[in-house]
GROMACS .gro file of C-alpha atoms in nm:
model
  231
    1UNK     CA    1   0.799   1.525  -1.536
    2UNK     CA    2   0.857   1.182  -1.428
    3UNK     CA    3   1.056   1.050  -1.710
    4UNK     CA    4   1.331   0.954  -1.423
    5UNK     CA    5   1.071   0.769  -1.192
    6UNK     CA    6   1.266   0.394  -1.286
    7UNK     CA    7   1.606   0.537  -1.334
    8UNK     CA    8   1.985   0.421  -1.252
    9UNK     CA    9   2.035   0.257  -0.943
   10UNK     CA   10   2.278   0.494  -0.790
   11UNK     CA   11   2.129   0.840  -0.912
   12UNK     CA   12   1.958   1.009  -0.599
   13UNK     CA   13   1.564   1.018  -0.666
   14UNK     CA   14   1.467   1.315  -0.800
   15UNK     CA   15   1.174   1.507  -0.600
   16UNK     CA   16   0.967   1.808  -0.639
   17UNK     CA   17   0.750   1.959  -0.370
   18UNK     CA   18   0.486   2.154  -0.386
   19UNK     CA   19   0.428   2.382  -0.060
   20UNK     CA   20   0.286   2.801  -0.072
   21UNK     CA   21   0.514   2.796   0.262
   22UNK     CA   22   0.865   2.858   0.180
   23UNK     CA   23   1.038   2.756   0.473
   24UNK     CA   24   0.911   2.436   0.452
   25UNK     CA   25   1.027   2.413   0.099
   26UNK     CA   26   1.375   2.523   0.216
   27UNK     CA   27   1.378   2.368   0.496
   28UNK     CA   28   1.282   2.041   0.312
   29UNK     CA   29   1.589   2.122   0.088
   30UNK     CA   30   1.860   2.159   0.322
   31UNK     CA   31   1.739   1.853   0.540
   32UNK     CA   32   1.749   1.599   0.267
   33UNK     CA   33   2.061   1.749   0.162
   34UNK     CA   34   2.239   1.699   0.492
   35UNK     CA   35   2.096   1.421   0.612
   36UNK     CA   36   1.992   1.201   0.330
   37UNK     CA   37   2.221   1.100   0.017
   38UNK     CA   38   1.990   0.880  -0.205
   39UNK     CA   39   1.698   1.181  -0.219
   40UNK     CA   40   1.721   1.505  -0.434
   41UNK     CA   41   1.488   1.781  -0.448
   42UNK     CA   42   1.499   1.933  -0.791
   43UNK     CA   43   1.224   2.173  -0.798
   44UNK     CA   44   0.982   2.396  -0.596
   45UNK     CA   45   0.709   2.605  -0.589
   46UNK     CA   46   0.414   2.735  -0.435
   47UNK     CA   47   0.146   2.603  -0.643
   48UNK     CA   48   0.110   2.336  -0.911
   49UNK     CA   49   0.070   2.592  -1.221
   50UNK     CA   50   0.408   2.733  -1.099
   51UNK     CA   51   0.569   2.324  -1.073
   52UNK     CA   52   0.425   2.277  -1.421
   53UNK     CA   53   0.601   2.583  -1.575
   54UNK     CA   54   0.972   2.460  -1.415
   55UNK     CA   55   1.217   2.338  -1.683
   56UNK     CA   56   1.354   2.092  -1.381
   57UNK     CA   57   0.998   2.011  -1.246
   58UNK     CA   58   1.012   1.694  -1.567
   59UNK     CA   59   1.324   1.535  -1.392
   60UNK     CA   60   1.129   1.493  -1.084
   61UNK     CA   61   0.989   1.089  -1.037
   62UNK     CA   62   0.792   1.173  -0.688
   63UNK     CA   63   0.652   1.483  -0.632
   64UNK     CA   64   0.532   1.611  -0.258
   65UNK     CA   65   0.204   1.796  -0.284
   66UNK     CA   66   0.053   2.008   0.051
   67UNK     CA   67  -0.293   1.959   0.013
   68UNK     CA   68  -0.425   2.301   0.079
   69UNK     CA   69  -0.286   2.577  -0.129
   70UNK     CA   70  -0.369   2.943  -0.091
   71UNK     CA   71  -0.453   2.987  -0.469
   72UNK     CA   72  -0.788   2.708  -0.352
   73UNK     CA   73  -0.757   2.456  -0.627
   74UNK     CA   74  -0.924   2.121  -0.608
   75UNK     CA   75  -0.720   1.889  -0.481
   76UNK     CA   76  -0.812   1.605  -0.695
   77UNK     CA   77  -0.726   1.816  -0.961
   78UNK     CA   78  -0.386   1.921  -0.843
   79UNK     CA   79  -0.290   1.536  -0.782
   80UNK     CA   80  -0.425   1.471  -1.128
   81UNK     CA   81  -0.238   1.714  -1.309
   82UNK     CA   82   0.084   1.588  -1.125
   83UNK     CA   83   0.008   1.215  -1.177
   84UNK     CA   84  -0.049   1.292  -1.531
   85UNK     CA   85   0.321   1.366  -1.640
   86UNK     CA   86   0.447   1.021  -1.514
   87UNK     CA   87   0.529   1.174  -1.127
   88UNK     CA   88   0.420   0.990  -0.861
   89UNK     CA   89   0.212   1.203  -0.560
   90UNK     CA   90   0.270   1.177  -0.195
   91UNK     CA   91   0.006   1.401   0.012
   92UNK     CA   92   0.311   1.596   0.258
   93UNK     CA   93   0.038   1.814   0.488
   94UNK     CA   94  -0.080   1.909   0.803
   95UNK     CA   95  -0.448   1.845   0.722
   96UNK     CA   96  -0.608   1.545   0.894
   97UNK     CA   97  -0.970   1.575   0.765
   98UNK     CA   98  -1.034   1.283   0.612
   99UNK     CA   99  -1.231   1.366   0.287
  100UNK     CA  100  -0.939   1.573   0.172
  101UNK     CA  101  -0.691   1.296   0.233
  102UNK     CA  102  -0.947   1.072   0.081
  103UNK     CA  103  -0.937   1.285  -0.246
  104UNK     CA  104  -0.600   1.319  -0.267
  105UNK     CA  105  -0.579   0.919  -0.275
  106UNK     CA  106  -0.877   0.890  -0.489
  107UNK     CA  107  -0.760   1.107  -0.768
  108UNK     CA  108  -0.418   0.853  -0.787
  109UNK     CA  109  -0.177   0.979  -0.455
  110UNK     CA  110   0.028   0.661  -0.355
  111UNK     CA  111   0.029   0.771   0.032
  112UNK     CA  112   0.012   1.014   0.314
  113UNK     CA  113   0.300   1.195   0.532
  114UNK     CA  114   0.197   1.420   0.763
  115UNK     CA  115   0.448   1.718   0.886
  116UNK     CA  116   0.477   1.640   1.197
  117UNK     CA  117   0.614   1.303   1.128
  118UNK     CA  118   1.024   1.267   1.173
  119UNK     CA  119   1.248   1.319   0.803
  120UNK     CA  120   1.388   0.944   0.816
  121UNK     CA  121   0.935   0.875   0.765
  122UNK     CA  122   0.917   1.128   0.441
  123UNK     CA  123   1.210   0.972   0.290
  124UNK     CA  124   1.027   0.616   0.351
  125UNK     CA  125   0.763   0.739   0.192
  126UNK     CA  126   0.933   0.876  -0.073
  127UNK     CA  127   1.130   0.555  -0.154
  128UNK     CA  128   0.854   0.376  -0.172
  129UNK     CA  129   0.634   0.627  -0.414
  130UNK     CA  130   0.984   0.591  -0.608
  131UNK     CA  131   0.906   0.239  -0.630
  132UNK     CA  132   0.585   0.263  -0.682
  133UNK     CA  133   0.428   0.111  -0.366
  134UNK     CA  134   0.138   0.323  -0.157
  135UNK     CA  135   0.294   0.439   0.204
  136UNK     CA  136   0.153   0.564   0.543
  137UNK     CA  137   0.370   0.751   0.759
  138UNK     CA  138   0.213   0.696   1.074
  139UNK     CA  139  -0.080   0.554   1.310
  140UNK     CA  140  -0.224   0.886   1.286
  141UNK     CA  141  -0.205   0.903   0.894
  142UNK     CA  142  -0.333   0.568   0.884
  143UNK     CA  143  -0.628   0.632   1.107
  144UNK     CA  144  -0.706   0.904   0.881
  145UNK     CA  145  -0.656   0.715   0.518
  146UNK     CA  146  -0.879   0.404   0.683
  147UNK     CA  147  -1.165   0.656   0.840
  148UNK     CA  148  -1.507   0.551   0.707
  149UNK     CA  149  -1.587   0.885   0.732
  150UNK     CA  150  -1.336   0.973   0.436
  151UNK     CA  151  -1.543   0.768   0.194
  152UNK     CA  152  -1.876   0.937   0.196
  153UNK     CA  153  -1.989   1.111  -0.100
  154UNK     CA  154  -2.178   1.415  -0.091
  155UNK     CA  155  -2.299   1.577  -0.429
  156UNK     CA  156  -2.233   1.862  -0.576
  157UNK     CA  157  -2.533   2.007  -0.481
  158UNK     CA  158  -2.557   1.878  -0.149
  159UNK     CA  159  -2.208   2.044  -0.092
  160UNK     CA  160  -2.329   2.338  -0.183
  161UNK     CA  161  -2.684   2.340   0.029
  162UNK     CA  162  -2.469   2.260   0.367
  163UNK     CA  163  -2.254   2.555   0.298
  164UNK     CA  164  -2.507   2.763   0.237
  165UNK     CA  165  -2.655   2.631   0.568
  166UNK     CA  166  -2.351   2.655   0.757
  167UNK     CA  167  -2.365   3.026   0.691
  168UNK     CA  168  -2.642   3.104   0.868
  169UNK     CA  169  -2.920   3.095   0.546
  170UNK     CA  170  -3.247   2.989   0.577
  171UNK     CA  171  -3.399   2.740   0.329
  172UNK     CA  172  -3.599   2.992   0.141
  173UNK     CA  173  -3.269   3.206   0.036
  174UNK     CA  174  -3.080   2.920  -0.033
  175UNK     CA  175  -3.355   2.792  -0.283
  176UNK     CA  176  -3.351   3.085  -0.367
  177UNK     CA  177  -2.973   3.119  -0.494
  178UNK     CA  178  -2.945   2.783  -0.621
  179UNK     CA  179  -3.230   2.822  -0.847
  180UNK     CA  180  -3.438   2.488  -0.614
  181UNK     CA  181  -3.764   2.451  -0.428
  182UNK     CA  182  -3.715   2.412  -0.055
  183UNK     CA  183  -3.834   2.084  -0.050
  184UNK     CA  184  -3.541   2.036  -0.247
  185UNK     CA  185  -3.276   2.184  -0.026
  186UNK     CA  186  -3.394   1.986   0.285
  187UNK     CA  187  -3.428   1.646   0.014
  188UNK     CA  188  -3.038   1.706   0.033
  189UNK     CA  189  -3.005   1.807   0.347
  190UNK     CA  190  -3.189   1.474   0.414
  191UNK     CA  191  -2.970   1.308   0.192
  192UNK     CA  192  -2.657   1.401   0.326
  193UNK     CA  193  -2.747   1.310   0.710
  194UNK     CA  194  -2.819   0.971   0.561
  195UNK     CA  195  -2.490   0.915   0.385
  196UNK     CA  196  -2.313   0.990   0.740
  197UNK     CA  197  -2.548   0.718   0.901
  198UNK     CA  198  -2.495   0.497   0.630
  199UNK     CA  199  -2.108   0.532   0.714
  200UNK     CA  200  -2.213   0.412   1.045
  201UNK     CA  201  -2.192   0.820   1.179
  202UNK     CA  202  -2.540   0.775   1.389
  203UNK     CA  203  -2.835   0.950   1.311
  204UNK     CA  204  -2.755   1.359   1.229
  205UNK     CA  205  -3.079   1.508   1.368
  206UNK     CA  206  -2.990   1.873   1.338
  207UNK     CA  207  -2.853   2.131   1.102
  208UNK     CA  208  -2.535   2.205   1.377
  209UNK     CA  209  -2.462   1.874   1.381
  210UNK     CA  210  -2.469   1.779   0.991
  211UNK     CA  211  -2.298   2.145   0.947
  212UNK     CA  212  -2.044   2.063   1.241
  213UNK     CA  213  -1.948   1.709   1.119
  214UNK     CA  214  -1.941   1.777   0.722
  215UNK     CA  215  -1.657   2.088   0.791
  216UNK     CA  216  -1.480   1.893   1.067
  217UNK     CA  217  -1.423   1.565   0.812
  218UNK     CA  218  -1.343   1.843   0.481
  219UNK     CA  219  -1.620   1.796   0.303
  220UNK     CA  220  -1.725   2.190   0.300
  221UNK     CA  221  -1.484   2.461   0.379
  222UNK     CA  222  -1.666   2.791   0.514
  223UNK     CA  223  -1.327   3.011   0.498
  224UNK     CA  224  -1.444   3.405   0.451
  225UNK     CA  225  -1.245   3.418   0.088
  226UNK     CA  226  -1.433   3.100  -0.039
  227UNK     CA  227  -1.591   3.181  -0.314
  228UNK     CA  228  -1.866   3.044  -0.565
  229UNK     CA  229  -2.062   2.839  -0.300
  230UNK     CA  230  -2.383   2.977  -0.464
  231UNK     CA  231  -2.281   2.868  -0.844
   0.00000   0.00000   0.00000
């Protein structure tokens, strides 16, 4: 993948897309074929493992990755694995959290298109990736990029205290499960709040309202399948 990303002139760019939604692959396929000349999509599939294992998937020079996958891999990781055959990564989503826009860009994505926003904005976006020059589709996908919200950083651990919290445990079982002292879970607890008011968030006095804000900006996800949040 990627060896086409500076190619001929006149060849149509060469795009994969990554989507576990197959009418917006299709439909992604036929629009770009109808509407717009100069863009090709040259592979598909549902997850990245599955782009990876396409004999087309190398001639692809920008690749459009959905952000939230039903097989639950990272994220950073996914962009990673793309950006690591040559193939430039646009995040093409629905989700506007911004710490999972903010580690799609982290890990090496060149921009953000949102699905909502009109074809004649993805194939901006994708001309520009092509080029190799970061893109934002939209006020609303630049609000998100630019939220100071997006850059906190929460540990490993404290990622996996608040959603432990957020389901309802007490401090003694979740010491309990993570093998800590429950001084320890509320020193992360602590030190979570503080990273939010650090960010300029305002002062996070309760468990609700740490809980509430860290799975309203992505930085837990308390889905029922999730799995691992003890390990």
């Amino acid at each position: 993948m990627g060896s086409s990303a500076v190619g001929d002139a006149t060849s149509p760019i060469r795009v994969a897309a990554v989507d576990d939604h197959p009418i917006i692959l299709f439909g992604l396929m036929a629009s770009f074929a109808e509407h717009t000349l100069d863009i090709e999509i040259v592979a598909m599939a549902e997850d990245v493992d599955s782009l990876l294992a396409q004999e087309h998937s190398s001639d692809a020079s920008v690749v459009l990755l959905d952000l939230r996958l039903r097989d639950d891999s990272d994220i950073g990781e996914n962009v990673r694995r793309v950006r690591a055959t040559g193939a430039r990564v646009l995040a093409y989503t629905t989700e506007q959290r911004p710490a999972l826009i903010r580690r799609a860009l982290d890990a090496g994505a060149l921009g953000l298109v949102l699905k909502e926003d009109p074809l004649s904005r993805l194939a901006e976006a994708i001309r520009a990736a092509h080029a190799g020059e970061a893109y934002v589709s939209s006020r609303l996908a630049h609000q998100i990029v630019t939220d100071p919200r997006g850059g906190i950083r929460l540990s490993g651990q404290q990622h996996r205290v608040l959603e432990l919290i957020a389901r309802g445990l007490p401090h003694g079982q979740i010491a309990k499960l993570l093998h800590i002292t429950e001084d320890t879970v509320r020193t992360h607890r602590k030190r979570a709040i503080e990273a939010y008011t650090d960010a300029g968030d305002g002062l996070l006095g309760t468990n609700t309202e740490i809980v509430w804000r860290a799975v309203a900006d992505g930085h837990i996800d308390i889905a029922p399948d999730r799995r691992g949040v003890g390990g």
